[in-house]
Amino acid sequence: MTTATTRALRTTPPSPDGETTARDSPRATSPSLPSLTGLRWMAALLVFGLHVNNFGYFGGTGGSLVYWGFSSGATGVSFFFVLSGFVLTWSARPHDRALGFWRRRVARIYPVHLVTVGLAFLLALTLERNAQPTPKQAVANVLLLHSWWRPWWQTLNPVSWSLACEAFFYASFPLLILLLRRLGVRGSVALGGLSLVAIVVISRADSHHWWTYALYSFPAARLPEFVLGAVTARLVLLGRWRGPGLEASMALAIIGYFLVPQAPLGYSATMCTIIGFTLLIPAAANADLKGLPSMWRGRRVVRLGELSFAFYMVHLLVLRAGTHLLGVKPHFGALMGATVTVIVFALSLGLSWLLYEAVEVPARRLLLRRRRGPAPVPAHREAQPVARD
């Protein structure tokens, strides 16, 4: 574990019997953390920039600049994994049941996933350059199982491979939160250290091809990032986080981001950014809790953060559809490349707003709506009819 992370995870002495004391108990209610919503937009934008680079919109000097700025954009997905662990632990309900938790997660991601799967299937049927999935691939994609089998990981909507990883995290979370609540502070720190060790081992295994397939998209291989997010959230809740502030954490994250091109392709990029991301997320949370300055708390950036999931899910479909008009890797000049990128970005953002307002929010409300039983009535009125919702 690095010095910065060790210092961030340091603890104060536990009670003599090894159990957490009353002051170790998390707050009764967890305040909202708008900076984390804003940071979600940053991660989604990095992935968008990566795909603009991969689709070759820019040639010459423009292409070199886009490559320099966004060739490491895949690490935005790693940020999502750490952030997911943090947010779910932060918002976990003390007496929540696994089925209730899973129901909320399905309501959160599945409506947008199904709509974008439908759009991807439509593109596969109508555009020449989009391969049509086999029935098995389509079913695996819909059920968010496709990332477990490397040959299928980018079928239909390629970015949905990360949702398959998230689905695995969600399945594991009830056990993880139960473990964290029983471990106490020192145990949680130890779990975070083991997660970092696991990332180092998996990175080495991937770069040296110890496994038949690349581990980048394998859900179990990405679990340590999620666990790190959960551990840091637990320590913040217990008031035991001792990490650097927002500015220093952001600097470490940026340094790690620009070190990615020096690492082997694939999972090893996680090694470059995991420390910075692990420190940045709780630092942003603490900034919100303490009322410290945060550029990620602004109204507009938080709104973009709300749209980030839909934007992430739809932007690659827009880019793919664009190849029908623009060709494959057109390598435009700087002005034309910038114009096309702005148009694609605007279309993706507009569609993400539509998905958020017309699918994500109303579907979540519908799926989480509870039927209320009959209202209690006094004994002398029991014979009267009772109104229902």
mmCIF file of C-alpha atoms in Angstrom:
data_model
loop_
_atom_site.group_PDB
_atom_site.id
_atom_site.type_symbol
_atom_site.label_atom_id
_atom_site.label_comp_id
_atom_site.label_asym_id
_atom_site.label_seq_id
_atom_site.Cartn_x
_atom_site.Cartn_y
_atom_site.Cartn_z
ATOM 1 C CA MET A 1 0.000 0.000 0.000
ATOM 2 C CA THR A 2 1.367 3.433 -0.861
ATOM 3 C CA THR A 3 2.206 5.991 1.803
ATOM 4 C CA ALA A 4 -0.692 8.249 0.809
ATOM 5 C CA THR A 5 -3.210 5.449 1.000
ATOM 6 C CA THR A 6 -1.813 4.094 4.249
ATOM 7 C CA ARG A 7 -2.109 7.542 5.816
ATOM 8 C CA ALA A 8 -5.629 7.882 4.442
ATOM 9 C CA LEU A 9 -6.705 4.589 5.981
ATOM 10 C CA ARG A 10 -5.073 5.031 9.383
ATOM 11 C CA THR A 11 -7.272 4.514 12.402
ATOM 12 C CA THR A 12 -7.579 5.557 16.005
ATOM 13 C CA PRO A 13 -7.403 2.823 18.643
ATOM 14 C CA PRO A 14 -10.512 0.651 18.993
ATOM 15 C CA SER A 15 -12.117 -0.170 22.294
ATOM 16 C CA PRO A 16 -10.275 -2.722 24.481
ATOM 17 C CA ASP A 17 -12.566 -5.581 23.510
ATOM 18 C CA GLY A 18 -11.922 -4.962 19.793
ATOM 19 C CA GLU A 19 -15.480 -3.890 19.047
ATOM 20 C CA THR A 20 -16.409 -0.508 17.654
ATOM 21 C CA THR A 21 -17.560 2.004 20.212
ATOM 22 C CA ALA A 22 -20.557 4.300 20.042
ATOM 23 C CA ARG A 23 -18.506 7.029 18.402
ATOM 24 C CA ASP A 24 -17.612 4.546 15.602
ATOM 25 C CA SER A 25 -21.258 4.266 14.589
ATOM 26 C CA PRO A 26 -22.138 5.978 11.294
ATOM 27 C CA ARG A 27 -24.563 8.851 11.200
ATOM 28 C CA ALA A 28 -28.225 7.992 11.505
ATOM 29 C CA THR A 29 -28.888 9.619 8.140
ATOM 30 C CA SER A 30 -26.362 10.048 5.342
ATOM 31 C CA PRO A 31 -26.280 13.567 3.846
ATOM 32 C CA SER A 32 -26.340 13.989 0.081
ATOM 33 C CA LEU A 33 -22.997 14.390 -1.668
ATOM 34 C CA PRO A 34 -23.520 16.495 -4.809
ATOM 35 C CA SER A 35 -19.814 16.586 -5.679
ATOM 36 C CA LEU A 36 -19.905 12.840 -6.322
ATOM 37 C CA THR A 37 -22.712 13.361 -8.803
ATOM 38 C CA GLY A 38 -20.615 16.024 -10.528
ATOM 39 C CA LEU A 39 -17.604 13.715 -10.650
ATOM 40 C CA ARG A 40 -19.719 11.114 -12.424
ATOM 41 C CA TRP A 41 -19.936 13.524 -15.347
ATOM 42 C CA MET A 42 -16.151 13.840 -15.454
ATOM 43 C CA ALA A 43 -15.798 10.052 -15.738
ATOM 44 C CA ALA A 44 -18.452 9.822 -18.456
ATOM 45 C CA LEU A 45 -16.730 12.613 -20.394
ATOM 46 C CA LEU A 46 -13.404 10.764 -20.256
ATOM 47 C CA VAL A 47 -15.025 7.689 -21.788
ATOM 48 C CA PHE A 48 -16.657 9.829 -24.481
ATOM 49 C CA GLY A 49 -13.285 11.374 -25.336
ATOM 50 C CA LEU A 50 -11.718 7.911 -25.549
ATOM 51 C CA HIS A 51 -14.321 6.811 -28.071
ATOM 52 C CA VAL A 52 -13.934 9.997 -30.135
ATOM 53 C CA ASN A 53 -10.231 9.151 -30.270
ATOM 54 C CA ASN A 54 -10.943 5.521 -31.212
ATOM 55 C CA PHE A 55 -13.348 6.548 -33.986
ATOM 56 C CA GLY A 56 -10.605 8.669 -35.525
ATOM 57 C CA TYR A 57 -12.429 11.955 -35.973
ATOM 58 C CA PHE A 58 -9.174 13.914 -35.839
ATOM 59 C CA GLY A 59 -6.072 13.594 -37.964
ATOM 60 C CA GLY A 60 -2.654 15.215 -37.734
ATOM 61 C CA THR A 61 -1.955 17.475 -34.766
ATOM 62 C CA GLY A 62 -5.598 17.379 -33.653
ATOM 63 C CA GLY A 63 -5.474 13.604 -33.485
ATOM 64 C CA SER A 64 -2.276 13.739 -31.432
ATOM 65 C CA LEU A 65 -3.869 16.149 -28.955
ATOM 66 C CA VAL A 66 -7.028 14.060 -28.619
ATOM 67 C CA TYR A 67 -4.902 10.948 -28.108
ATOM 68 C CA TRP A 68 -2.844 12.714 -25.456
ATOM 69 C CA GLY A 69 -5.936 13.915 -23.614
ATOM 70 C CA PHE A 70 -8.236 10.920 -23.908
ATOM 71 C CA SER A 71 -6.329 7.736 -24.751
ATOM 72 C CA SER A 72 -6.497 6.948 -21.018
ATOM 73 C CA GLY A 73 -10.253 7.566 -20.902
ATOM 74 C CA ALA A 74 -11.061 3.913 -20.224
ATOM 75 C CA THR A 75 -10.015 4.575 -16.630
ATOM 76 C CA GLY A 76 -13.274 6.479 -16.286
ATOM 77 C CA VAL A 77 -14.912 3.065 -15.955
ATOM 78 C CA SER A 78 -12.600 2.217 -13.057
ATOM 79 C CA PHE A 79 -13.692 5.481 -11.445
ATOM 80 C CA PHE A 80 -17.325 4.384 -11.839
ATOM 81 C CA PHE A 81 -16.554 1.089 -10.095
ATOM 82 C CA VAL A 82 -14.902 2.765 -7.098
ATOM 83 C CA LEU A 83 -17.636 5.404 -6.961
ATOM 84 C CA SER A 84 -20.338 2.730 -7.073
ATOM 85 C CA GLY A 85 -18.897 0.990 -4.024
ATOM 86 C CA PHE A 86 -18.687 4.295 -2.165
ATOM 87 C CA VAL A 87 -22.204 5.499 -2.999
ATOM 88 C CA LEU A 88 -23.918 2.192 -2.260
ATOM 89 C CA THR A 89 -22.176 1.917 1.113
ATOM 90 C CA TRP A 90 -22.891 5.557 1.921
ATOM 91 C CA SER A 91 -26.592 5.174 1.175
ATOM 92 C CA ALA A 92 -27.046 1.654 2.579
ATOM 93 C CA ARG A 93 -30.044 1.384 4.860
ATOM 94 C CA PRO A 94 -29.353 -0.130 8.294
ATOM 95 C CA HIS A 95 -32.121 -2.721 8.173
ATOM 96 C CA ASP A 96 -32.392 -3.146 4.423
ATOM 97 C CA ARG A 97 -33.009 -6.587 2.995
ATOM 98 C CA ALA A 98 -31.162 -7.980 -0.005
ATOM 99 C CA LEU A 99 -34.307 -8.228 -2.121
ATOM 100 C CA GLY A 100 -35.192 -4.602 -1.468
ATOM 101 C CA PHE A 101 -31.687 -3.494 -2.371
ATOM 102 C CA TRP A 102 -31.635 -5.553 -5.573
ATOM 103 C CA ARG A 103 -35.049 -4.231 -6.540
ATOM 104 C CA ARG A 104 -33.797 -0.647 -6.290
ATOM 105 C CA ARG A 105 -30.716 -1.419 -8.342
ATOM 106 C CA VAL A 106 -32.751 -3.090 -11.085
ATOM 107 C CA ALA A 107 -35.030 -0.051 -11.145
ATOM 108 C CA ARG A 108 -31.967 2.183 -11.405
ATOM 109 C CA ILE A 109 -30.160 0.604 -14.358
ATOM 110 C CA TYR A 110 -32.437 -1.823 -16.185
ATOM 111 C CA PRO A 111 -34.881 0.537 -17.940
ATOM 112 C CA VAL A 112 -32.097 2.497 -19.666
ATOM 113 C CA HIS A 113 -30.196 -0.724 -20.351
ATOM 114 C CA LEU A 114 -33.178 -2.315 -22.083
ATOM 115 C CA VAL A 115 -33.887 0.770 -24.186
ATOM 116 C CA THR A 116 -30.269 1.059 -25.324
ATOM 117 C CA VAL A 117 -30.149 -2.677 -26.067
ATOM 118 C CA GLY A 118 -33.180 -2.136 -28.285
ATOM 119 C CA LEU A 119 -31.475 0.799 -30.025
ATOM 120 C CA ALA A 120 -28.294 -1.241 -30.501
ATOM 121 C CA PHE A 121 -30.280 -4.113 -31.997
ATOM 122 C CA LEU A 122 -31.996 -1.685 -34.362
ATOM 123 C CA LEU A 123 -28.605 -0.358 -35.494
ATOM 124 C CA ALA A 124 -27.349 -3.912 -35.993
ATOM 125 C CA LEU A 125 -30.302 -4.640 -38.279
ATOM 126 C CA THR A 126 -30.129 -1.438 -40.311
ATOM 127 C CA LEU A 127 -26.464 -0.420 -40.579
ATOM 128 C CA GLU A 128 -23.947 -2.416 -42.559
ATOM 129 C CA ARG A 129 -20.973 -2.025 -40.223
ATOM 130 C CA ASN A 130 -22.781 -3.300 -37.097
ATOM 131 C CA ALA A 131 -22.579 -7.046 -36.553
ATOM 132 C CA GLN A 132 -25.800 -8.812 -35.632
ATOM 133 C CA PRO A 133 -25.612 -10.772 -32.367
ATOM 134 C CA THR A 134 -26.509 -14.421 -32.082
ATOM 135 C CA PRO A 135 -29.549 -15.281 -29.928
ATOM 136 C CA LYS A 136 -27.257 -16.457 -27.121
ATOM 137 C CA GLN A 137 -25.281 -13.223 -27.230
ATOM 138 C CA ALA A 138 -28.440 -11.145 -27.186
ATOM 139 C CA VAL A 139 -29.896 -13.023 -24.203
ATOM 140 C CA ALA A 140 -26.601 -12.791 -22.300
ATOM 141 C CA ASN A 141 -26.494 -9.058 -22.980
ATOM 142 C CA VAL A 142 -30.057 -8.463 -21.815
ATOM 143 C CA LEU A 143 -29.389 -10.459 -18.632
ATOM 144 C CA LEU A 144 -26.055 -8.645 -18.076
ATOM 145 C CA LEU A 145 -24.059 -11.867 -18.200
ATOM 146 C CA HIS A 146 -22.107 -11.205 -21.383
ATOM 147 C CA SER A 147 -18.982 -9.837 -19.707
ATOM 148 C CA TRP A 148 -18.314 -13.204 -18.068
ATOM 149 C CA TRP A 149 -17.432 -14.634 -21.496
ATOM 150 C CA ARG A 150 -14.780 -12.542 -23.221
ATOM 151 C CA PRO A 151 -15.881 -13.256 -26.836
ATOM 152 C CA TRP A 152 -19.280 -11.700 -26.014
ATOM 153 C CA TRP A 153 -18.232 -8.716 -23.909
ATOM 154 C CA GLN A 154 -18.867 -6.039 -26.543
ATOM 155 C CA THR A 155 -21.983 -7.358 -28.248
ATOM 156 C CA LEU A 156 -24.863 -4.965 -29.002
ATOM 157 C CA ASN A 157 -24.116 -1.856 -26.879
ATOM 158 C CA PRO A 158 -20.401 -2.345 -26.095
ATOM 159 C CA VAL A 159 -20.323 -0.098 -23.018
ATOM 160 C CA SER A 160 -22.820 -2.368 -21.274
ATOM 161 C CA TRP A 161 -19.975 -4.714 -20.341
ATOM 162 C CA SER A 162 -19.436 -2.492 -17.300
ATOM 163 C CA LEU A 163 -23.091 -2.970 -16.325
ATOM 164 C CA ALA A 164 -22.468 -6.716 -16.233
ATOM 165 C CA CYS A 165 -19.679 -5.993 -13.756
ATOM 166 C CA GLU A 166 -21.987 -3.716 -11.761
ATOM 167 C CA ALA A 167 -24.641 -6.436 -11.687
ATOM 168 C CA PHE A 168 -22.088 -8.755 -10.083
ATOM 169 C CA PHE A 169 -21.178 -6.038 -7.568
ATOM 170 C CA TYR A 170 -24.841 -5.567 -6.709
ATOM 171 C CA ALA A 171 -25.249 -9.314 -6.183
ATOM 172 C CA SER A 172 -22.273 -9.258 -3.802
ATOM 173 C CA PHE A 173 -23.096 -6.057 -1.950
ATOM 174 C CA PRO A 174 -25.460 -7.406 0.777
ATOM 175 C CA LEU A 175 -22.660 -9.720 1.940
ATOM 176 C CA LEU A 176 -20.038 -6.999 1.613
ATOM 177 C CA ILE A 177 -21.929 -4.436 3.694
ATOM 178 C CA LEU A 178 -22.650 -7.077 6.334
ATOM 179 C CA LEU A 179 -18.927 -7.867 6.461
ATOM 180 C CA LEU A 180 -17.918 -4.209 6.690
ATOM 181 C CA ARG A 181 -20.334 -3.572 9.554
ATOM 182 C CA ARG A 182 -18.840 -6.450 11.512
ATOM 183 C CA LEU A 183 -15.174 -5.802 10.737
ATOM 184 C CA GLY A 184 -14.863 -2.469 12.490
ATOM 185 C CA VAL A 185 -12.313 0.158 11.528
ATOM 186 C CA ARG A 186 -9.125 -1.887 11.522
ATOM 187 C CA GLY A 187 -10.764 -4.760 9.712
ATOM 188 C CA SER A 188 -12.089 -2.411 7.060
ATOM 189 C CA VAL A 189 -8.622 -0.927 6.575
ATOM 190 C CA ALA A 190 -7.211 -4.452 6.217
ATOM 191 C CA LEU A 191 -9.868 -5.273 3.621
ATOM 192 C CA GLY A 192 -8.930 -2.148 1.685
ATOM 193 C CA GLY A 193 -5.269 -3.172 1.773
ATOM 194 C CA LEU A 194 -6.131 -6.656 0.524
ATOM 195 C CA SER A 195 -8.124 -5.099 -2.303
ATOM 196 C CA LEU A 196 -5.094 -3.060 -3.384
ATOM 197 C CA VAL A 197 -2.939 -6.192 -3.281
ATOM 198 C CA ALA A 198 -5.540 -8.005 -5.378
ATOM 199 C CA ILE A 199 -5.422 -5.243 -7.997
ATOM 200 C CA VAL A 200 -1.615 -5.549 -8.179
ATOM 201 C CA VAL A 201 -1.817 -9.339 -8.593
ATOM 202 C CA ILE A 202 -4.591 -9.164 -11.207
ATOM 203 C CA SER A 203 -2.672 -6.492 -13.117
ATOM 204 C CA ARG A 204 0.400 -8.704 -13.231
ATOM 205 C CA ALA A 205 -1.655 -11.734 -14.215
ATOM 206 C CA ASP A 206 -3.272 -9.789 -17.052
ATOM 207 C CA SER A 207 -0.059 -8.240 -18.389
ATOM 208 C CA HIS A 208 1.730 -11.616 -18.312
ATOM 209 C CA HIS A 209 -1.240 -13.510 -19.806
ATOM 210 C CA TRP A 210 -1.602 -15.959 -16.950
ATOM 211 C CA TRP A 211 -5.263 -16.345 -17.926
ATOM 212 C CA THR A 212 -6.630 -17.446 -21.304
ATOM 213 C CA TYR A 213 -8.609 -14.224 -21.793
ATOM 214 C CA ALA A 214 -7.849 -10.628 -20.871
ATOM 215 C CA LEU A 215 -9.123 -9.756 -17.390
ATOM 216 C CA TYR A 216 -10.074 -6.164 -18.174
ATOM 217 C CA SER A 217 -13.793 -6.895 -18.551
ATOM 218 C CA PHE A 218 -14.060 -9.904 -16.222
ATOM 219 C CA PRO A 219 -16.501 -8.933 -13.428
ATOM 220 C CA ALA A 220 -14.712 -10.791 -10.630
ATOM 221 C CA ALA A 221 -11.429 -9.077 -11.555
ATOM 222 C CA ARG A 222 -13.033 -5.633 -11.167
ATOM 223 C CA LEU A 223 -14.558 -6.393 -7.757
ATOM 224 C CA PRO A 224 -11.553 -5.061 -5.738
ATOM 225 C CA GLU A 225 -12.172 -1.543 -7.126
ATOM 226 C CA PHE A 226 -15.765 -1.702 -5.910
ATOM 227 C CA VAL A 227 -14.630 -2.991 -2.512
ATOM 228 C CA LEU A 228 -12.156 -0.106 -2.155
ATOM 229 C CA GLY A 229 -14.978 2.352 -2.726
ATOM 230 C CA ALA A 230 -17.090 0.598 -0.110
ATOM 231 C CA VAL A 231 -14.227 0.592 2.422
ATOM 232 C CA THR A 232 -13.549 4.320 2.035
ATOM 233 C CA ALA A 233 -17.248 5.117 2.408
ATOM 234 C CA ARG A 234 -17.377 3.078 5.586
ATOM 235 C CA LEU A 235 -14.415 4.962 7.022
ATOM 236 C CA VAL A 236 -15.951 8.319 6.129
ATOM 237 C CA LEU A 237 -19.207 7.271 7.768
ATOM 238 C CA LEU A 238 -17.307 6.294 10.902
ATOM 239 C CA GLY A 239 -15.415 9.584 10.906
ATOM 240 C CA ARG A 240 -12.072 7.752 10.507
ATOM 241 C CA TRP A 241 -10.994 8.823 7.019
ATOM 242 C CA ARG A 242 -7.622 10.624 7.057
ATOM 243 C CA GLY A 243 -6.969 11.215 3.368
ATOM 244 C CA PRO A 244 -5.650 14.343 1.639
ATOM 245 C CA GLY A 245 -7.926 17.179 0.608
ATOM 246 C CA LEU A 246 -9.763 17.584 -2.662
ATOM 247 C CA GLU A 247 -7.031 19.530 -4.489
ATOM 248 C CA ALA A 248 -4.226 17.109 -3.574
ATOM 249 C CA SER A 249 -6.386 14.085 -4.378
ATOM 250 C CA MET A 250 -7.344 15.572 -7.738
ATOM 251 C CA ALA A 251 -3.669 16.165 -8.515
ATOM 252 C CA LEU A 252 -2.834 12.526 -7.716
ATOM 253 C CA ALA A 253 -5.715 11.324 -9.897
ATOM 254 C CA ILE A 254 -4.557 13.482 -12.823
ATOM 255 C CA ILE A 255 -0.952 12.313 -12.479
ATOM 256 C CA GLY A 256 -2.111 8.691 -12.487
ATOM 257 C CA TYR A 257 -4.316 9.341 -15.513
ATOM 258 C CA PHE A 258 -1.412 10.625 -17.590
ATOM 259 C CA LEU A 259 0.786 7.728 -16.493
ATOM 260 C CA VAL A 260 -1.584 5.222 -18.105
ATOM 261 C CA PRO A 261 0.123 5.245 -21.549
ATOM 262 C CA GLN A 262 3.281 3.972 -19.814
ATOM 263 C CA ALA A 263 1.455 0.858 -18.558
ATOM 264 C CA PRO A 264 0.698 -2.296 -20.566
ATOM 265 C CA LEU A 265 -2.630 -2.245 -22.379
ATOM 266 C CA GLY A 266 -5.669 -3.590 -20.554
ATOM 267 C CA TYR A 267 -6.255 -4.027 -16.845
ATOM 268 C CA SER A 268 -2.835 -2.641 -15.874
ATOM 269 C CA ALA A 269 -4.103 0.911 -16.418
ATOM 270 C CA THR A 270 -6.055 0.441 -13.192
ATOM 271 C CA MET A 271 -2.767 0.414 -11.294
ATOM 272 C CA CYS A 272 -2.001 3.943 -12.435
ATOM 273 C CA THR A 273 -5.253 5.553 -11.317
ATOM 274 C CA ILE A 274 -6.567 3.463 -8.436
ATOM 275 C CA ILE A 275 -4.742 5.406 -5.716
ATOM 276 C CA GLY A 276 -5.862 8.789 -7.014
ATOM 277 C CA PHE A 277 -9.466 7.677 -7.512
ATOM 278 C CA THR A 278 -9.603 5.986 -4.105
ATOM 279 C CA LEU A 279 -8.460 9.235 -2.471
ATOM 280 C CA LEU A 280 -10.455 11.614 -4.676
ATOM 281 C CA ILE A 281 -13.929 10.226 -4.001
ATOM 282 C CA PRO A 282 -13.870 10.459 -0.175
ATOM 283 C CA ALA A 283 -12.082 13.814 -0.458
ATOM 284 C CA ALA A 284 -14.983 15.162 -2.527
ATOM 285 C CA ALA A 285 -17.439 13.655 -0.046
ATOM 286 C CA ASN A 286 -15.650 15.334 2.860
ATOM 287 C CA ALA A 287 -15.660 18.642 0.994
ATOM 288 C CA ASP A 288 -19.450 18.420 0.785
ATOM 289 C CA LEU A 289 -19.809 17.361 4.416
ATOM 290 C CA LYS A 290 -17.615 20.192 5.688
ATOM 291 C CA GLY A 291 -18.826 22.854 3.255
ATOM 292 C CA LEU A 292 -15.375 23.220 1.668
ATOM 293 C CA PRO A 293 -15.006 24.558 -1.886
ATOM 294 C CA SER A 294 -15.679 22.034 -4.646
ATOM 295 C CA MET A 295 -15.863 22.691 -8.382
ATOM 296 C CA TRP A 296 -17.995 19.555 -8.729
ATOM 297 C CA ARG A 297 -20.879 20.888 -6.643
ATOM 298 C CA GLY A 298 -22.126 23.510 -9.116
ATOM 299 C CA ARG A 299 -25.723 23.262 -10.282
ATOM 300 C CA ARG A 300 -24.866 22.671 -13.942
ATOM 301 C CA VAL A 301 -22.212 20.040 -13.361
ATOM 302 C CA VAL A 302 -24.472 18.202 -10.910
ATOM 303 C CA ARG A 303 -27.234 18.236 -13.524
ATOM 304 C CA LEU A 304 -24.818 16.778 -16.058
ATOM 305 C CA GLY A 305 -23.886 14.170 -13.467
ATOM 306 C CA GLU A 306 -27.534 13.172 -13.218
ATOM 307 C CA LEU A 307 -27.535 12.604 -16.979
ATOM 308 C CA SER A 308 -24.187 10.804 -16.977
ATOM 309 C CA PHE A 309 -25.522 7.228 -16.839
ATOM 310 C CA ALA A 310 -27.837 7.762 -19.792
ATOM 311 C CA PHE A 311 -25.067 9.659 -21.622
ATOM 312 C CA TYR A 312 -22.627 6.817 -21.011
ATOM 313 C CA MET A 313 -25.124 4.265 -22.299
ATOM 314 C CA VAL A 314 -26.127 6.117 -25.478
ATOM 315 C CA HIS A 315 -23.049 7.989 -26.727
ATOM 316 C CA LEU A 316 -21.331 5.012 -28.358
ATOM 317 C CA LEU A 317 -24.508 4.172 -30.275
ATOM 318 C CA VAL A 318 -24.490 7.720 -31.680
ATOM 319 C CA LEU A 319 -20.835 7.338 -32.660
ATOM 320 C CA ARG A 320 -21.561 4.010 -34.328
ATOM 321 C CA ALA A 321 -24.501 5.419 -36.246
ATOM 322 C CA GLY A 322 -22.232 8.241 -37.370
ATOM 323 C CA THR A 323 -19.914 5.851 -39.191
ATOM 324 C CA HIS A 324 -22.705 5.305 -41.712
ATOM 325 C CA LEU A 325 -22.405 8.969 -42.729
ATOM 326 C CA LEU A 326 -18.795 9.816 -41.887
ATOM 327 C CA GLY A 327 -17.012 6.565 -42.645
ATOM 328 C CA VAL A 328 -14.561 4.670 -40.467
ATOM 329 C CA LYS A 329 -11.800 6.833 -38.960
ATOM 330 C CA PRO A 330 -12.219 9.819 -41.302
ATOM 331 C CA HIS A 331 -9.273 11.747 -39.735
ATOM 332 C CA PHE A 332 -10.715 15.196 -40.320
ATOM 333 C CA GLY A 333 -8.762 18.398 -39.886
ATOM 334 C CA ALA A 334 -8.953 20.229 -36.570
ATOM 335 C CA LEU A 335 -11.937 22.445 -37.451
ATOM 336 C CA MET A 336 -14.024 19.730 -39.106
ATOM 337 C CA GLY A 337 -13.146 17.203 -36.403
ATOM 338 C CA ALA A 338 -14.162 19.645 -33.680
ATOM 339 C CA THR A 339 -17.429 20.424 -35.486
ATOM 340 C CA VAL A 340 -18.334 16.745 -35.861
ATOM 341 C CA THR A 341 -17.386 16.046 -32.241
ATOM 342 C CA VAL A 342 -19.593 18.898 -30.995
ATOM 343 C CA ILE A 343 -22.527 17.624 -33.072
ATOM 344 C CA VAL A 344 -22.086 14.051 -31.809
ATOM 345 C CA PHE A 345 -21.732 15.322 -28.255
ATOM 346 C CA ALA A 346 -24.873 17.449 -28.557
ATOM 347 C CA LEU A 347 -26.869 14.546 -29.998
ATOM 348 C CA SER A 348 -25.636 12.217 -27.259
ATOM 349 C CA LEU A 349 -26.433 14.764 -24.542
ATOM 350 C CA GLY A 350 -29.881 15.423 -25.991
ATOM 351 C CA LEU A 351 -30.664 11.714 -26.140
ATOM 352 C CA SER A 352 -29.343 11.247 -22.606
ATOM 353 C CA TRP A 353 -31.699 13.988 -21.382
ATOM 354 C CA LEU A 354 -34.578 12.230 -23.158
ATOM 355 C CA LEU A 355 -33.604 8.870 -21.678
ATOM 356 C CA TYR A 356 -33.297 10.375 -18.211
ATOM 357 C CA GLU A 357 -36.582 12.279 -18.264
ATOM 358 C CA ALA A 358 -38.708 9.804 -20.254
ATOM 359 C CA VAL A 359 -37.230 6.453 -19.206
ATOM 360 C CA GLU A 360 -34.876 6.463 -16.237
ATOM 361 C CA VAL A 361 -36.817 8.626 -13.782
ATOM 362 C CA PRO A 362 -40.419 7.557 -14.548
ATOM 363 C CA ALA A 363 -39.490 3.864 -14.835
ATOM 364 C CA ARG A 364 -37.692 3.986 -11.500
ATOM 365 C CA ARG A 365 -40.708 5.595 -9.865
ATOM 366 C CA LEU A 366 -43.008 3.011 -11.404
ATOM 367 C CA LEU A 367 -40.880 0.028 -10.408
ATOM 368 C CA LEU A 368 -40.366 1.289 -6.862
ATOM 369 C CA ARG A 369 -43.944 2.332 -6.279
ATOM 370 C CA ARG A 370 -45.450 0.463 -3.368
ATOM 371 C CA ARG A 371 -49.003 -0.595 -3.078
ATOM 372 C CA ARG A 372 -50.452 0.693 0.122
ATOM 373 C CA GLY A 373 -52.746 -1.444 2.110
ATOM 374 C CA PRO A 374 -56.101 -0.224 3.403
ATOM 375 C CA ALA A 375 -55.876 2.771 5.662
ATOM 376 C CA PRO A 376 -56.581 1.980 9.319
ATOM 377 C CA VAL A 377 -60.046 2.994 10.411
ATOM 378 C CA PRO A 378 -61.676 3.278 13.818
ATOM 379 C CA ALA A 379 -63.588 0.241 15.041
ATOM 380 C CA HIS A 380 -66.948 1.969 14.731
ATOM 381 C CA ARG A 381 -66.289 2.571 11.007
ATOM 382 C CA GLU A 382 -64.985 -0.885 10.045
ATOM 383 C CA ALA A 383 -68.155 -1.670 8.076
ATOM 384 C CA GLN A 384 -67.619 1.296 5.768
ATOM 385 C CA PRO A 385 -65.668 0.885 2.490
ATOM 386 C CA VAL A 386 -61.989 1.873 2.593
ATOM 387 C CA ALA A 387 -60.441 3.901 -0.233
ATOM 388 C CA ARG A 388 -57.286 2.550 -1.914
ATOM 389 C CA ASP A 389 -54.615 4.192 -4.043
#
